[in-house]
Structures are given as C-alpha cells and as structure tokens.
Amino acid sequence: MSIETRELHPGLAAEASRADLSAPLTEAAIAAIQTAIDAFPVLVFRGQHLTDQQLHDFAARFGPLEIGRSAARPGRRRLAIPQIGDISNLDEDNRVRALDDRRRLDSLGNRLWHTDASYMPVPVVLGLLHAVALPPPGPFGNGETEFADMRAAYDALPPDTRQAIDPLIAEHDVFWSRAQIGFTDFPAGEREQYPPSRQRLVRRHPATGRKSLYLSAHASHIAGWPVADGRLLLLDLTAHATQTRFVYRHTWRRGDLVIWDNRWTMHRGRPHDESQPRDLRRATTLDTRPSLEEPP
Ligand code: OGA
Ligand code: MN
C-alpha cells in the first residue's frame, strides 16, 4: 500500500488516500504511514469504521499502547479494551453525562491546548482518534479538534529566544491543567499515582534533527525558576504557538481516524452541544524513554 497525501495545512496536516485500516496491513504499509506522519504530524483517514479491537490492533503496529488515567481507575467502564480511551460524554450505560458529572468535568481539560500525558515520566507519541458518533453544531462550537504545529512555532521564534529556551525543563502536572478549569475533585489516591514529571521544553526529532516546542496545559512552571516567571513564559510561548497560522482545525465526520504525533503538536477539543452524544475512541502509543534522556 502506498500512501498519497493531500495537504490540509502546510507542513502540519494532510489527508491520506483511501485505505482500509480494518484489515491487517503489511510492514511496508505501516512504514509508509509512519513516513507520512513524519512529514505531516496530523494525518487524516476518512471513511474508516473500526471496532475497538480493530483500532487497537492497527494502533499497536506503531508501538506499545498506553492505558490512560481514566481506564486505569477501578470500577465499571463503557469500553471493554483498557487501551482504548473513551473520549466521549457518555457514561457506562451510554447515557449523556450530566453537566456536573465528575468524569465529564475532568475530561473538559481536553479543551485546553495540550499534548497528551506529558505529566507521565515516559510520555506518549501517537494519538489515534476515531469518530463513532458526533453531535450537531452548537452555539459555542461543533466539537472540532484543533492541532497546532510546534515545529513551525519553534522555528518562528527569534534566534535569541530559541537559544534561551533550548536548555529549559518544564514541570508537567495533570492536577495543574485541571486546576486551570477549576476542577480539583480527583478520586482518592490519584494525586499520589500521577506525580508531576519533568520534560524538555524543546525536543528534537530523532531522525530529522528538527526542533519543536514541547508545551502542554499540564506544564506548570520551569524547573529552577520562580513559579510565576516560568508560568508567564509558558503562557507567552503557548499564545505564540497557537496563533491561527500554526493551527489546523479538524471538522469531524463519522468514520474519520486522525493520527497525530504528540511530540510535534498540541491539540484541543472545541465545545459542542452537550445534550447530544459525542463518541470518539482513542489509542495512544508510548514513547520508549523520558524526554530528559533524549540527546539535546
Ligand atoms: C484527546 C483529546 C480532543 C477532542 O483525545 O486526546 O484531547 O476533540 N481530544 O476530543
Ligand atoms: Mn488530548
């Protein structure tokens, strides 16, 4: 299988040619998809209708899969496979969650610009998000997902800024990202289970050497700096990196599968009509080492 791409946003997002991702692919086909992701860290496949098992099996070809914070909790879950993240507003019985539902409020952290799981010591690489059910348009948004190009954002910084931030280390904490939207009601024990992690602020692509900003709503401050100074720098960099010129907005169709590389992009969900189901399923591949162990 060869992958042809049609650019959706320069150097950031592309739509891949027709492919059937439900059946096992050859090594060559997986390598072709990986090559496309390296060129376009947001890659869109249309017209896929995958079961959770098929999404799991396809994603697992790119690396070991994460079990996310929500799936790791004890208790009943809507989805059977722990490696499939439930990116929906539905409860265990497929009912739309109440506005004050704790899990819903926790997941609203996805509306802030972020890269996934940067609060983990070994963070994640690819996100694969598959649209199963979508809400109608709402007054505040249509449930789109936006992606920002952290390589282009890094390149666009003044040279002295790049030089100054290259060696910096940021502390990432999931409780900080949730605190920003006023959510502090974590299940008992979760704070201890997910302590903050330190990550490089600037990461380098192992193959191309290209540098990228590694920002996230989880990033709380800069190690060794007063918290206020670090937080203000992170706010400045995030405002810079999420300017419209760096952003691709994905308008979902049922059956879309969007793959993104969390190392070179940030993303955020947009609001939607909360009275209607929005059901996406996500698989996520794990990195192999902490970002601090990557060569600078
Ligand atoms: C995610 C995420 C945003 C959205 O699945 O990691 O941030 O639009 N999703 O649902
Ligand atoms: Mn996310």
CSV table of C-alpha atoms and ligand atoms in Angstrom, one decimal:
chain,number,residue,atom,x,y,z
A,1,MET,CA,0.0,0.0,0.0
A,2,SER,CA,1.4,3.4,-0.9
A,3,ILE,CA,0.1,6.4,0.9
A,4,GLU,CA,-0.7,9.5,-1.1
A,5,THR,CA,-1.3,12.7,0.9
A,6,ARG,CA,-3.3,15.9,0.2
A,7,GLU,CA,-2.1,18.8,2.3
A,8,LEU,CA,-4.7,20.3,4.6
A,9,HIS,CA,-2.4,22.7,6.4
A,10,PRO,CA,1.2,23.3,5.2
A,11,GLY,CA,3.7,21.0,6.9
A,12,LEU,CA,1.2,20.1,9.6
A,13,ALA,CA,-1.9,18.2,8.4
A,14,ALA,CA,-2.7,16.0,5.4
A,15,GLU,CA,-5.5,13.7,4.3
A,16,ALA,CA,-4.3,10.3,3.3
A,17,SER,CA,-5.6,8.5,0.3
A,18,ARG,CA,-8.3,5.8,0.7
A,19,ALA,CA,-7.1,2.8,2.7
A,20,ASP,CA,-8.8,0.1,4.7
A,21,LEU,CA,-7.3,0.2,8.1
A,22,SER,CA,-9.6,-2.6,9.5
A,23,ALA,CA,-7.6,-5.4,7.9
A,24,PRO,CA,-4.1,-6.4,8.9
A,25,LEU,CA,-1.6,-4.2,6.9
A,26,THR,CA,1.8,-5.2,5.6
A,27,GLU,CA,5.0,-3.9,7.3
A,28,ALA,CA,5.5,-1.8,4.2
A,29,ALA,CA,2.1,-0.2,4.6
A,30,ILE,CA,2.8,0.6,8.2
A,31,ALA,CA,6.2,2.1,7.3
A,32,ALA,CA,4.5,4.2,4.6
A,33,ILE,CA,2.0,5.6,7.1
A,34,GLN,CA,4.8,6.3,9.6
A,35,THR,CA,6.7,8.2,6.8
A,36,ALA,CA,3.6,10.2,6.1
A,37,ILE,CA,3.2,11.1,9.9
A,38,ASP,CA,6.9,12.2,10.0
A,39,ALA,CA,6.1,14.7,7.2
A,40,PHE,CA,2.6,15.6,8.4
A,41,PRO,CA,2.2,15.1,12.2
A,42,VAL,CA,-1.5,15.2,11.7
A,43,LEU,CA,-2.7,12.6,9.3
A,44,VAL,CA,-6.4,12.2,8.5
A,45,PHE,CA,-8.0,9.0,7.2
A,46,ARG,CA,-11.6,9.2,6.1
A,47,GLY,CA,-14.3,6.5,5.8
A,48,GLN,CA,-13.0,4.1,8.4
A,49,HIS,CA,-15.5,2.2,10.5
A,50,LEU,CA,-13.4,0.3,13.0
A,51,THR,CA,-14.3,-1.8,16.0
A,52,ASP,CA,-12.4,-1.0,19.2
A,53,GLN,CA,-10.5,-4.2,18.6
A,54,GLN,CA,-9.5,-3.1,15.0
A,55,LEU,CA,-8.5,0.3,16.3
A,56,HIS,CA,-6.4,-1.4,19.0
A,57,ASP,CA,-4.7,-3.8,16.5
A,58,PHE,CA,-4.0,-1.1,14.0
A,59,ALA,CA,-2.5,1.3,16.6
A,60,ALA,CA,-0.4,-1.5,18.2
A,61,ARG,CA,1.5,-1.7,15.0
A,62,PHE,CA,3.1,1.6,15.8
A,63,GLY,CA,4.2,0.8,19.4
A,64,PRO,CA,3.1,-0.4,22.8
A,65,LEU,CA,-0.2,1.2,23.8
A,66,GLU,CA,-1.0,3.4,26.8
A,67,ILE,CA,-3.6,2.7,29.4
A,68,GLY,CA,-4.9,6.1,30.2
A,69,ARG,CA,-5.7,7.7,33.6
A,70,SER,CA,-9.4,7.1,33.2
A,71,ALA,CA,-9.2,3.5,32.1
A,72,ALA,CA,-6.7,2.7,35.0
A,73,ARG,CA,-9.4,3.6,37.6
A,74,PRO,CA,-11.3,0.7,39.2
A,75,GLY,CA,-15.0,0.2,38.5
A,76,ARG,CA,-17.2,-0.3,35.6
A,77,ARG,CA,-16.3,1.2,32.2
A,78,ARG,CA,-18.2,1.7,29.0
A,79,LEU,CA,-15.4,0.3,26.8
A,80,ALA,CA,-14.0,-3.2,27.2
A,81,ILE,CA,-10.4,-2.7,26.0
A,82,PRO,CA,-8.3,-0.8,28.5
A,83,GLN,CA,-6.0,0.5,25.8
A,84,ILE,CA,-9.0,2.2,24.1
A,85,GLY,CA,-9.5,5.6,25.6
A,86,ASP,CA,-13.2,6.7,26.0
A,87,ILE,CA,-13.2,10.2,24.5
A,88,SER,CA,-16.9,10.7,24.9
A,89,ASN,CA,-19.5,12.5,27.0
A,90,LEU,CA,-21.3,9.1,27.7
A,91,ASP,CA,-21.5,7.1,31.0
A,92,GLU,CA,-21.2,3.3,31.5
A,93,ASP,CA,-24.7,2.9,30.2
A,94,ASN,CA,-24.3,5.1,27.1
A,95,ARG,CA,-26.2,7.9,28.6
A,96,VAL,CA,-25.0,11.5,28.1
A,97,ARG,CA,-23.3,12.6,31.3
A,98,ALA,CA,-24.8,15.3,33.5
A,99,LEU,CA,-23.1,18.7,33.3
A,100,ASP,CA,-21.8,18.3,36.8
A,101,ASP,CA,-20.5,14.7,36.3
A,102,ARG,CA,-17.0,14.4,37.7
A,103,ARG,CA,-15.6,12.4,34.8
A,104,ARG,CA,-17.1,14.9,32.3
A,105,LEU,CA,-15.5,17.8,34.2
A,106,ASP,CA,-12.1,16.1,34.3
A,107,SER,CA,-12.3,15.4,30.6
A,108,LEU,CA,-13.0,19.1,29.9
A,109,GLY,CA,-9.3,19.5,30.4
A,110,ASN,CA,-9.0,18.4,26.8
A,111,ARG,CA,-10.4,21.8,25.8
A,112,LEU,CA,-7.2,23.4,26.8
A,113,TRP,CA,-4.2,23.3,24.4
A,114,HIS,CA,-2.2,20.3,25.4
A,115,THR,CA,-0.1,17.4,24.4
A,116,ASP,CA,-1.3,14.1,25.9
A,117,ALA,CA,0.1,12.5,29.0
A,118,SER,CA,3.1,14.9,29.2
A,119,TYR,CA,2.7,14.5,33.0
A,120,MET,CA,4.0,10.9,32.7
A,121,PRO,CA,7.7,10.3,33.1
A,122,VAL,CA,7.7,8.5,29.8
A,123,PRO,CA,5.2,10.4,27.7
A,124,VAL,CA,3.3,9.2,24.6
A,125,VAL,CA,3.9,9.5,20.9
A,126,LEU,CA,1.0,8.9,18.6
A,127,GLY,CA,-2.7,9.6,19.3
A,128,LEU,CA,-5.2,7.8,17.1
A,129,LEU,CA,-8.7,9.2,17.4
A,130,HIS,CA,-11.7,7.6,15.7
A,131,ALA,CA,-15.1,9.2,15.3
A,132,VAL,CA,-18.0,6.9,16.1
A,133,ALA,CA,-20.8,9.4,16.9
A,134,LEU,CA,-20.8,13.2,16.5
A,135,PRO,CA,-23.0,16.0,17.9
A,136,PRO,CA,-24.9,18.5,15.8
A,137,PRO,CA,-23.5,22.1,15.7
A,138,GLY,CA,-23.8,24.1,18.9
A,139,PRO,CA,-23.7,27.8,19.6
A,140,PHE,CA,-20.1,27.6,21.0
A,141,GLY,CA,-18.6,25.1,18.6
A,142,ASN,CA,-19.2,21.9,16.8
A,143,GLY,CA,-16.9,19.6,18.7
A,144,GLU,CA,-14.0,20.1,16.3
A,145,THR,CA,-10.4,19.2,17.3
A,146,GLU,CA,-7.6,21.8,16.6
A,147,PHE,CA,-4.0,20.9,16.2
A,148,ALA,CA,-1.1,23.4,16.4
A,149,ASP,CA,2.3,23.0,14.8
A,150,MET,CA,5.0,23.1,17.5
A,151,ARG,CA,7.9,22.8,15.0
A,152,ALA,CA,6.8,25.8,12.9
A,153,ALA,CA,6.1,27.7,16.2
A,154,TYR,CA,9.7,27.0,17.4
A,155,ASP,CA,11.2,28.0,14.0
A,156,ALA,CA,9.2,31.3,14.1
A,157,LEU,CA,10.7,32.4,17.5
A,158,PRO,CA,13.5,35.0,17.4
A,159,PRO,CA,17.0,33.3,17.5
A,160,ASP,CA,17.9,34.6,20.9
A,161,THR,CA,14.6,33.3,22.4
A,162,ARG,CA,15.3,29.9,20.8
A,163,GLN,CA,18.8,29.9,22.3
A,164,ALA,CA,17.5,30.9,25.8
A,165,ILE,CA,14.7,28.2,25.9
A,166,ASP,CA,16.6,25.3,24.4
A,167,PRO,CA,18.1,24.0,27.7
A,168,LEU,CA,14.9,24.7,29.8
A,169,ILE,CA,13.0,21.9,31.6
A,170,ALA,CA,9.3,22.3,32.4
A,171,GLU,CA,7.4,20.5,35.1
A,172,HIS,CA,4.1,18.9,33.9
A,173,ASP,CA,1.3,18.1,36.3
A,174,VAL,CA,-2.2,16.8,35.4
A,175,PHE,CA,-3.6,18.5,38.6
A,176,TRP,CA,-2.3,21.8,37.3
A,177,SER,CA,-4.1,21.5,34.0
A,178,ARG,CA,-7.4,20.6,35.7
A,179,ALA,CA,-6.9,23.4,38.3
A,180,GLN,CA,-7.0,25.9,35.5
A,181,ILE,CA,-10.6,25.0,34.7
A,182,GLY,CA,-11.5,24.8,38.4
A,183,PHE,CA,-11.5,21.0,38.6
A,184,THR,CA,-9.9,19.6,41.8
A,185,ASP,CA,-12.2,16.8,42.7
A,186,PHE,CA,-9.9,13.9,41.9
A,187,PRO,CA,-10.6,10.3,43.0
A,188,ALA,CA,-8.7,9.4,46.2
A,189,GLY,CA,-5.1,8.2,45.5
A,190,GLU,CA,-4.8,9.8,42.0
A,191,ARG,CA,-2.6,12.6,43.1
A,192,GLU,CA,-0.1,10.1,44.5
A,193,GLN,CA,-0.5,7.8,41.4
A,194,TYR,CA,0.3,10.7,39.0
A,195,PRO,CA,3.1,12.9,40.4
A,196,PRO,CA,4.5,15.7,38.2
A,197,SER,CA,7.1,14.9,35.6
A,198,ARG,CA,9.9,16.9,34.2
A,199,GLN,CA,10.2,17.3,30.4
A,200,ARG,CA,12.4,19.1,28.0
A,201,LEU,CA,10.8,22.4,26.8
A,202,VAL,CA,12.4,21.9,23.4
A,203,ARG,CA,12.6,18.4,21.8
A,204,ARG,CA,14.5,17.3,18.7
A,205,HIS,CA,13.2,14.9,16.1
A,206,PRO,CA,15.5,11.8,16.3
A,207,ALA,CA,15.5,11.3,12.5
A,208,THR,CA,15.4,14.8,11.1
A,209,GLY,CA,17.0,16.8,13.9
A,210,ARG,CA,14.2,19.4,13.7
A,211,LYS,CA,13.4,21.1,16.9
A,212,SER,CA,9.9,21.6,18.4
A,213,LEU,CA,8.3,23.2,21.4
A,214,TYR,CA,7.0,20.7,23.9
A,215,LEU,CA,4.2,22.6,25.6
A,216,SER,CA,1.0,21.5,27.2
A,217,ALA,CA,-1.7,22.7,29.6
A,218,HIS,CA,-0.1,20.3,32.0
A,219,ALA,CA,3.1,22.4,32.0
A,220,SER,CA,3.0,24.3,35.3
A,221,HIS,CA,6.4,26.0,35.6
A,222,ILE,CA,10.0,25.9,34.6
A,223,ALA,CA,12.4,23.9,36.8
A,224,GLY,CA,14.8,26.2,38.8
A,225,TRP,CA,12.8,29.4,38.1
A,226,PRO,CA,10.3,31.1,40.3
A,227,VAL,CA,6.9,29.6,39.6
A,228,ALA,CA,5.5,32.9,38.4
A,229,ASP,CA,8.3,33.6,35.9
A,230,GLY,CA,8.0,30.1,34.5
A,231,ARG,CA,4.3,30.2,34.2
A,232,LEU,CA,4.4,33.5,32.4
A,233,LEU,CA,6.9,32.2,29.9
A,234,LEU,CA,4.8,29.1,29.3
A,235,LEU,CA,1.7,31.4,28.7
A,236,ASP,CA,3.7,33.5,26.3
A,237,LEU,CA,5.0,30.5,24.3
A,238,THR,CA,1.6,28.9,24.2
A,239,ALA,CA,0.0,32.1,22.9
A,240,HIS,CA,2.7,32.3,20.3
A,241,ALA,CA,2.4,28.6,19.3
A,242,THR,CA,-1.4,28.6,18.9
A,243,GLN,CA,-1.7,31.6,16.5
A,244,THR,CA,-4.1,30.8,13.7
A,245,ARG,CA,-1.3,30.5,11.2
A,246,PHE,CA,0.0,27.4,13.1
A,247,VAL,CA,-3.4,25.7,13.6
A,248,TYR,CA,-5.3,23.1,11.6
A,249,ARG,CA,-8.9,22.7,12.7
A,250,HIS,CA,-10.4,19.3,12.1
A,251,THR,CA,-14.1,19.1,11.4
A,252,TRP,CA,-15.1,15.5,12.2
A,253,ARG,CA,-17.1,13.2,10.0
A,254,ARG,CA,-18.2,9.8,11.3
A,255,GLY,CA,-15.6,7.2,10.4
A,256,ASP,CA,-12.6,9.7,10.5
A,257,LEU,CA,-9.4,8.4,12.0
A,258,VAL,CA,-6.9,11.1,12.8
A,259,ILE,CA,-3.4,10.2,13.8
A,260,TRP,CA,-1.2,12.9,15.4
A,261,ASP,CA,2.3,12.9,16.9
A,262,ASN,CA,2.1,14.4,20.4
A,263,ARG,CA,5.8,15.3,20.3
A,264,TRP,CA,5.4,17.9,17.5
A,265,THR,CA,1.9,19.2,18.0
A,266,MET,CA,-0.5,20.4,20.6
A,267,HIS,CA,-4.3,19.9,20.3
A,268,ARG,CA,-7.6,20.8,21.9
A,269,GLY,CA,-11.2,19.9,21.6
A,270,ARG,CA,-13.8,22.6,20.9
A,271,PRO,CA,-17.2,23.0,22.7
A,272,HIS,CA,-20.3,21.3,21.3
A,273,ASP,CA,-24.0,20.7,22.1
A,274,GLU,CA,-23.6,18.9,25.4
A,275,SER,CA,-27.1,17.4,25.3
A,276,GLN,CA,-26.1,15.1,22.4
A,277,PRO,CA,-23.7,12.2,22.3
A,278,ARG,CA,-20.1,12.8,21.1
A,279,ASP,CA,-18.3,9.5,20.9
A,280,LEU,CA,-14.7,9.2,19.9
A,281,ARG,CA,-12.3,6.3,20.7
A,282,ARG,CA,-8.5,6.8,21.2
A,283,ALA,CA,-5.5,4.6,21.1
A,284,THR,CA,-2.1,6.1,22.1
A,285,THR,CA,1.4,4.8,21.7
A,286,LEU,CA,4.0,5.1,24.4
A,287,ASP,CA,7.5,6.5,24.0
A,288,THR,CA,10.5,4.5,25.0
A,289,ARG,CA,12.2,6.9,27.4
A,290,PRO,CA,11.8,10.1,29.3
A,291,SER,CA,12.3,13.3,27.1
A,292,LEU,CA,15.1,14.2,29.5
A,293,GLU,CA,17.1,11.2,28.3
A,294,GLU,CA,16.9,12.3,24.7
A,295,PRO,CA,20.0,14.0,23.3
A,296,PRO,CA,19.5,17.8,23.3
B,1,OGA,C1,-7.8,13.6,23.1
B,1,OGA,C2,-8.3,15.0,23.0
B,1,OGA,C3,-9.9,16.4,22.0
B,1,OGA,C4,-11.3,16.2,21.4
B,1,OGA,O1,-8.5,12.6,22.7
B,1,OGA,O2,-6.6,13.4,23.5
B,1,OGA,O3,-7.7,15.8,23.5
B,1,OGA,O4,-11.6,16.9,20.5
B,1,OGA,N1,-9.4,15.1,22.3
B,1,OGA,O5,-12.0,15.2,21.8
B,2,MN,MN,-5.7,15.1,24.2
